[in-house]
Amino acid sequence: MKKSILTVAAFWIFMLAQLANAQDKDGLSVGFVALSSQSAYTSSATNRLLPSLRYQSGPLSIGLPDGIKYRFAQNERISGAVALKALVAPYNSGDADQLSGMKRDMGFDAGITADFTIVRGTTLSIALAQSIGGQDRGQSLRFALRQFVPGLGLPVFFTAGAQMLDKKRATYRFGVGTNEATAERAAYDVKSASLPFIGLNAIYPLNDRWSMIANAAQTFLPDTVQKSPIVKTSRVSSLMLGVSYRF
């Protein structure tokens, strides 16, 4: 049985963003991520090896999978950026039996992000994303508190937060339309949803050009999502290891 690509893509983007932040320098970086992740639509896990590519010149960065990003403000306390990136389809109809006959197309998100340094080692990140072009897939708002963990001999960070989905985005990911309902799969509107998450990642610079990052993360699905006839778990977990080379 195939696995949903929603969780794979979401944690792939999250992890590579952490690696990019760790190497916030001009130039070209290439790498890969070894990822083991669970899907919201099946209790099984899948293993993937995924590429990364990023070019940065001053405030502008272009890459895979985090799209195009332009940093319009940065100082010791606050940074802000706008971004355009692909919105990966949450699943294919063949990913699980209960998804048979259902289809979700990929799209694009335009977004704005802001990072606030509360005290040294503690950062609050806020990201707003809005679907653009074609089908309206709604919007999401993500809050994350990132805390440096001292005394471990290498940079380790604990992250906790939540991603809030409006009705359109939540239904796009977890809902069942009236035209998709069958005798075994009832129509279901998610309304809106807040998905809490936690994560732990460690960054290890091997030298001036090579860096490694390890990440463990878990997202908790609220009752309004768990009640969907296509969702088969209460939480989504992932383990990842990545490496990047900067030219």
mmCIF file of C-alpha atoms in Angstrom:
data_model
loop_
_atom_site.group_PDB
_atom_site.id
_atom_site.type_symbol
_atom_site.label_atom_id
_atom_site.label_comp_id
_atom_site.label_asym_id
_atom_site.label_seq_id
_atom_site.Cartn_x
_atom_site.Cartn_y
_atom_site.Cartn_z
ATOM 1 C CA MET A 1 0.000 0.000 0.000
ATOM 2 C CA LYS A 2 1.350 3.410 -0.917
ATOM 3 C CA LYS A 3 1.768 6.026 1.790
ATOM 4 C CA SER A 4 0.500 9.594 1.844
ATOM 5 C CA ILE A 5 3.025 12.203 0.778
ATOM 6 C CA LEU A 6 1.516 14.913 2.997
ATOM 7 C CA THR A 7 3.517 14.019 6.077
ATOM 8 C CA VAL A 8 6.648 13.302 4.050
ATOM 9 C CA ALA A 9 6.505 16.694 2.345
ATOM 10 C CA ALA A 10 5.573 18.641 5.472
ATOM 11 C CA PHE A 11 8.437 17.305 7.593
ATOM 12 C CA TRP A 12 10.842 17.417 4.649
ATOM 13 C CA ILE A 13 10.166 21.157 4.289
ATOM 14 C CA PHE A 14 10.365 21.688 8.067
ATOM 15 C CA MET A 15 13.669 19.887 8.431
ATOM 16 C CA LEU A 16 15.374 21.467 5.446
ATOM 17 C CA ALA A 17 14.278 24.889 6.647
ATOM 18 C CA GLN A 18 16.133 24.171 9.896
ATOM 19 C CA LEU A 19 19.221 23.101 7.943
ATOM 20 C CA ALA A 20 18.986 26.217 5.757
ATOM 21 C CA ASN A 21 18.772 28.448 8.826
ATOM 22 C CA ALA A 22 21.833 26.767 10.240
ATOM 23 C CA GLN A 23 23.720 27.561 7.024
ATOM 24 C CA ASP A 24 22.409 31.065 6.445
ATOM 25 C CA LYS A 25 25.239 32.032 4.108
ATOM 26 C CA ASP A 26 25.423 33.105 0.473
ATOM 27 C CA GLY A 27 26.093 30.408 -2.100
ATOM 28 C CA LEU A 28 24.791 27.094 -3.376
ATOM 29 C CA SER A 29 23.986 24.180 -1.057
ATOM 30 C CA VAL A 30 22.978 20.654 -2.049
ATOM 31 C CA GLY A 31 22.139 17.667 0.103
ATOM 32 C CA PHE A 32 19.648 14.987 0.978
ATOM 33 C CA VAL A 33 17.384 13.859 3.798
ATOM 34 C CA ALA A 34 16.787 10.283 4.957
ATOM 35 C CA LEU A 35 13.236 10.339 6.330
ATOM 36 C CA SER A 36 11.077 7.819 8.161
ATOM 37 C CA SER A 37 7.558 9.150 8.684
ATOM 38 C CA GLN A 38 4.015 8.124 9.457
ATOM 39 C CA SER A 39 0.932 9.203 7.518
ATOM 40 C CA ALA A 40 -2.343 10.537 8.917
ATOM 41 C CA TYR A 41 -4.145 8.122 6.602
ATOM 42 C CA THR A 42 -2.434 4.909 7.714
ATOM 43 C CA SER A 43 -0.682 3.743 10.880
ATOM 44 C CA SER A 44 2.290 2.421 8.916
ATOM 45 C CA ALA A 45 5.562 4.284 8.376
ATOM 46 C CA THR A 46 7.421 4.889 5.136
ATOM 47 C CA ASN A 47 11.117 5.512 4.444
ATOM 48 C CA ARG A 48 12.322 7.995 1.831
ATOM 49 C CA LEU A 49 15.576 9.525 0.607
ATOM 50 C CA LEU A 50 14.841 13.067 -0.596
ATOM 51 C CA PRO A 51 17.038 15.721 -2.235
ATOM 52 C CA SER A 52 17.581 19.337 -1.231
ATOM 53 C CA LEU A 53 18.836 22.297 -3.236
ATOM 54 C CA ARG A 54 19.248 25.914 -2.153
ATOM 55 C CA TYR A 55 20.862 29.039 -3.553
ATOM 56 C CA GLN A 56 21.162 32.197 -1.474
ATOM 57 C CA SER A 57 22.302 35.666 -2.464
ATOM 58 C CA GLY A 58 21.823 38.293 0.216
ATOM 59 C CA PRO A 59 18.148 38.454 1.236
ATOM 60 C CA LEU A 60 16.997 36.200 -1.642
ATOM 61 C CA SER A 61 16.989 32.399 -1.535
ATOM 62 C CA ILE A 62 15.673 29.886 -4.078
ATOM 63 C CA GLY A 63 15.506 26.182 -3.435
ATOM 64 C CA LEU A 64 13.848 22.813 -3.214
ATOM 65 C CA PRO A 65 11.576 22.255 -1.373
ATOM 66 C CA ASP A 66 11.188 25.663 0.339
ATOM 67 C CA GLY A 67 10.596 27.683 -2.850
ATOM 68 C CA ILE A 68 11.450 31.363 -3.276
ATOM 69 C CA LYS A 69 12.039 33.470 -0.178
ATOM 70 C CA TYR A 70 12.935 37.134 0.228
ATOM 71 C CA ARG A 71 14.008 38.522 3.593
ATOM 72 C CA PHE A 72 12.848 42.145 3.782
ATOM 73 C CA ALA A 73 13.928 42.883 7.357
ATOM 74 C CA GLN A 74 16.528 41.593 9.786
ATOM 75 C CA ASN A 75 18.183 42.826 12.960
ATOM 76 C CA GLU A 76 19.264 41.313 16.263
ATOM 77 C CA ARG A 77 15.686 40.885 17.499
ATOM 78 C CA ILE A 78 13.355 40.593 14.505
ATOM 79 C CA SER A 79 13.479 39.200 10.974
ATOM 80 C CA GLY A 80 10.755 39.073 8.343
ATOM 81 C CA ALA A 81 10.397 37.418 4.941
ATOM 82 C CA VAL A 82 7.908 36.729 2.152
ATOM 83 C CA ALA A 83 7.827 33.405 0.320
ATOM 84 C CA LEU A 84 6.280 31.501 -2.565
ATOM 85 C CA LYS A 85 6.370 27.707 -2.480
ATOM 86 C CA ALA A 86 4.579 24.638 -3.748
ATOM 87 C CA LEU A 87 1.683 23.221 -1.722
ATOM 88 C CA VAL A 88 2.080 19.474 -2.059
ATOM 89 C CA ALA A 89 -1.094 17.423 -2.556
ATOM 90 C CA PRO A 90 -1.898 15.701 0.775
ATOM 91 C CA TYR A 91 -2.423 12.266 -0.779
ATOM 92 C CA ASN A 92 -3.074 10.193 -3.877
ATOM 93 C CA SER A 93 -6.167 8.035 -4.215
ATOM 94 C CA GLY A 94 -4.006 4.897 -4.100
ATOM 95 C CA ASP A 95 -2.309 5.744 -0.809
ATOM 96 C CA ALA A 96 -4.947 3.957 1.315
ATOM 97 C CA ASP A 97 -8.171 2.003 0.746
ATOM 98 C CA GLN A 98 -10.369 4.727 2.259
ATOM 99 C CA LEU A 99 -8.932 7.292 -0.193
ATOM 100 C CA SER A 100 -10.030 5.394 -3.304
ATOM 101 C CA GLY A 101 -11.565 7.745 -5.862
ATOM 102 C CA MET A 102 -10.488 10.909 -4.008
ATOM 103 C CA LYS A 103 -8.146 13.409 -5.593
ATOM 104 C CA ARG A 104 -6.228 16.433 -4.330
ATOM 105 C CA ASP A 105 -4.126 18.553 -6.672
ATOM 106 C CA MET A 106 -0.994 20.430 -5.698
ATOM 107 C CA GLY A 107 -1.002 24.217 -5.676
ATOM 108 C CA PHE A 108 1.025 27.188 -4.456
ATOM 109 C CA ASP A 109 1.191 29.161 -1.227
ATOM 110 C CA ALA A 110 2.199 32.790 -0.809
ATOM 111 C CA GLY A 111 3.290 33.553 2.716
ATOM 112 C CA ILE A 112 4.903 35.885 5.175
ATOM 113 C CA THR A 113 7.048 34.874 8.150
ATOM 114 C CA ALA A 114 8.387 36.697 11.183
ATOM 115 C CA ASP A 115 10.935 35.561 13.768
ATOM 116 C CA PHE A 116 11.250 37.266 17.153
ATOM 117 C CA THR A 117 14.201 36.667 19.484
ATOM 118 C CA ILE A 118 12.641 36.795 22.953
ATOM 119 C CA VAL A 119 15.891 36.207 24.836
ATOM 120 C CA ARG A 120 19.147 34.723 23.646
ATOM 121 C CA GLY A 121 18.442 31.119 22.597
ATOM 122 C CA THR A 122 14.640 31.516 22.479
ATOM 123 C CA THR A 123 12.850 32.411 19.241
ATOM 124 C CA LEU A 124 9.173 32.782 18.379
ATOM 125 C CA SER A 125 8.302 32.136 14.728
ATOM 126 C CA ILE A 126 5.012 33.061 13.061
ATOM 127 C CA ALA A 127 4.158 32.043 9.482
ATOM 128 C CA LEU A 128 1.005 32.836 7.522
ATOM 129 C CA ALA A 129 0.374 31.033 4.208
ATOM 130 C CA GLN A 130 -2.428 31.630 1.687
ATOM 131 C CA SER A 131 -3.274 29.468 -1.310
ATOM 132 C CA ILE A 132 -2.967 31.323 -4.616
ATOM 133 C CA GLY A 133 -4.000 30.495 -8.186
ATOM 134 C CA GLY A 134 -6.607 27.966 -9.269
ATOM 135 C CA GLN A 135 -8.550 26.135 -6.567
ATOM 136 C CA ASP A 136 -8.735 27.998 -3.247
ATOM 137 C CA ARG A 137 -7.074 25.696 -0.701
ATOM 138 C CA GLY A 138 -7.452 28.158 2.173
ATOM 139 C CA GLN A 139 -4.795 29.350 4.568
ATOM 140 C CA SER A 140 -2.721 28.264 7.530
ATOM 141 C CA LEU A 141 -1.116 30.042 10.464
ATOM 142 C CA ARG A 142 1.842 28.489 12.245
ATOM 143 C CA PHE A 143 3.291 29.441 15.638
ATOM 144 C CA ALA A 144 6.506 27.849 16.885
ATOM 145 C CA LEU A 145 8.659 28.480 19.954
ATOM 146 C CA ARG A 146 12.252 27.329 19.462
ATOM 147 C CA GLN A 147 14.516 26.883 22.488
ATOM 148 C CA PHE A 148 18.253 26.221 22.463
ATOM 149 C CA VAL A 149 19.230 23.389 24.819
ATOM 150 C CA PRO A 150 22.564 24.256 26.491
ATOM 151 C CA GLY A 151 25.291 21.989 27.820
ATOM 152 C CA LEU A 152 25.181 19.226 25.186
ATOM 153 C CA GLY A 153 28.326 20.083 23.239
ATOM 154 C CA LEU A 154 26.510 20.799 19.960
ATOM 155 C CA PRO A 155 23.546 22.957 18.868
ATOM 156 C CA VAL A 156 20.334 21.208 19.966
ATOM 157 C CA PHE A 157 16.915 22.873 19.775
ATOM 158 C CA PHE A 158 13.495 21.973 21.160
ATOM 159 C CA THR A 159 10.487 23.290 19.214
ATOM 160 C CA ALA A 160 6.825 23.382 20.240
ATOM 161 C CA GLY A 161 3.921 25.053 18.507
ATOM 162 C CA ALA A 162 0.756 24.642 16.506
ATOM 163 C CA GLN A 163 -0.407 24.935 12.925
ATOM 164 C CA MET A 164 -3.911 26.358 12.549
ATOM 165 C CA LEU A 165 -5.879 25.526 9.410
ATOM 166 C CA ASP A 166 -8.972 27.375 8.246
ATOM 167 C CA LYS A 167 -12.002 25.408 7.011
ATOM 168 C CA LYS A 168 -10.842 25.246 3.388
ATOM 169 C CA ARG A 169 -7.304 24.098 4.229
ATOM 170 C CA ALA A 170 -8.498 21.593 6.851
ATOM 171 C CA THR A 171 -11.113 20.116 4.502
ATOM 172 C CA TYR A 172 -8.582 20.003 1.653
ATOM 173 C CA ARG A 173 -6.313 17.874 3.839
ATOM 174 C CA PHE A 174 -8.728 15.815 5.929
ATOM 175 C CA GLY A 175 -12.297 16.291 4.705
ATOM 176 C CA VAL A 176 -14.612 14.346 2.411
ATOM 177 C CA GLY A 177 -16.771 16.279 -0.076
ATOM 178 C CA THR A 178 -20.384 15.383 -0.779
ATOM 179 C CA ASN A 179 -19.340 14.302 -4.280
ATOM 180 C CA GLU A 180 -16.713 11.993 -2.719
ATOM 181 C CA ALA A 181 -19.065 10.253 -0.275
ATOM 182 C CA THR A 182 -19.747 6.540 -0.722
ATOM 183 C CA ALA A 183 -21.553 3.852 1.242
ATOM 184 C CA GLU A 184 -18.316 3.240 3.194
ATOM 185 C CA ARG A 185 -17.131 6.873 3.358
ATOM 186 C CA ALA A 186 -19.457 9.584 4.664
ATOM 187 C CA ALA A 187 -19.124 13.246 3.681
ATOM 188 C CA TYR A 188 -17.210 15.194 6.333
ATOM 189 C CA ASP A 189 -16.368 18.898 6.838
ATOM 190 C CA VAL A 190 -13.489 19.534 9.207
ATOM 191 C CA LYS A 191 -14.554 23.183 9.829
ATOM 192 C CA SER A 192 -11.128 24.278 11.074
ATOM 193 C CA ALA A 193 -8.315 22.607 12.990
ATOM 194 C CA SER A 194 -5.332 23.334 15.221
ATOM 195 C CA LEU A 195 -2.504 20.785 15.037
ATOM 196 C CA PRO A 196 -0.046 20.988 17.985
ATOM 197 C CA PHE A 197 3.481 19.701 17.364
ATOM 198 C CA ILE A 198 6.792 19.187 19.138
ATOM 199 C CA GLY A 199 10.244 18.560 17.729
ATOM 200 C CA LEU A 200 13.877 18.106 18.699
ATOM 201 C CA ASN A 201 16.701 18.779 16.263
ATOM 202 C CA ALA A 202 20.474 18.795 16.474
ATOM 203 C CA ILE A 203 22.837 20.527 14.057
ATOM 204 C CA TYR A 204 26.411 19.341 13.649
ATOM 205 C CA PRO A 205 28.866 21.236 11.386
ATOM 206 C CA LEU A 206 31.369 18.699 10.083
ATOM 207 C CA ASN A 207 33.590 21.444 8.643
ATOM 208 C CA ASP A 208 33.204 24.759 6.806
ATOM 209 C CA ARG A 209 31.221 23.130 3.976
ATOM 210 C CA TRP A 210 29.526 19.987 5.326
ATOM 211 C CA SER A 211 26.734 20.026 7.911
ATOM 212 C CA MET A 212 24.464 17.352 9.369
ATOM 213 C CA ILE A 213 21.112 17.664 11.132
ATOM 214 C CA ALA A 214 18.973 15.135 12.981
ATOM 215 C CA ASN A 215 15.317 15.688 13.826
ATOM 216 C CA ALA A 216 12.525 13.904 15.659
ATOM 217 C CA ALA A 217 9.033 15.404 15.503
ATOM 218 C CA GLN A 218 5.449 14.590 16.374
ATOM 219 C CA THR A 219 2.168 16.248 15.360
ATOM 220 C CA PHE A 220 -1.022 15.620 17.343
ATOM 221 C CA LEU A 221 -4.305 15.452 15.442
ATOM 222 C CA PRO A 222 -7.328 17.025 17.190
ATOM 223 C CA ASP A 223 -10.683 15.261 17.556
ATOM 224 C CA THR A 224 -12.198 17.175 14.649
ATOM 225 C CA VAL A 225 -9.529 15.647 12.378
ATOM 226 C CA GLN A 226 -9.558 12.182 13.956
ATOM 227 C CA LYS A 227 -13.303 11.889 13.315
ATOM 228 C CA SER A 228 -12.777 12.145 9.566
ATOM 229 C CA PRO A 229 -13.454 8.800 7.826
ATOM 230 C CA ILE A 230 -10.158 9.040 5.946
ATOM 231 C CA VAL A 231 -7.919 9.612 9.024
ATOM 232 C CA LYS A 232 -6.582 6.503 10.736
ATOM 233 C CA THR A 233 -4.320 7.758 13.535
ATOM 234 C CA SER A 234 -4.236 10.306 16.357
ATOM 235 C CA ARG A 235 -0.669 11.492 15.851
ATOM 236 C CA VAL A 236 1.974 11.675 13.136
ATOM 237 C CA SER A 237 5.648 11.003 13.891
ATOM 238 C CA SER A 238 8.878 11.365 11.938
ATOM 239 C CA LEU A 239 12.597 10.697 12.297
ATOM 240 C CA MET A 240 15.082 12.365 9.960
ATOM 241 C CA LEU A 241 18.778 12.665 9.214
ATOM 242 C CA GLY A 242 20.103 15.161 6.676
ATOM 243 C CA VAL A 243 23.393 16.287 5.229
ATOM 244 C CA SER A 244 24.241 19.382 3.197
ATOM 245 C CA TYR A 245 27.263 20.593 1.270
ATOM 246 C CA ARG A 246 27.808 24.313 0.668
ATOM 247 C CA PHE A 247 29.892 25.296 -2.360
#
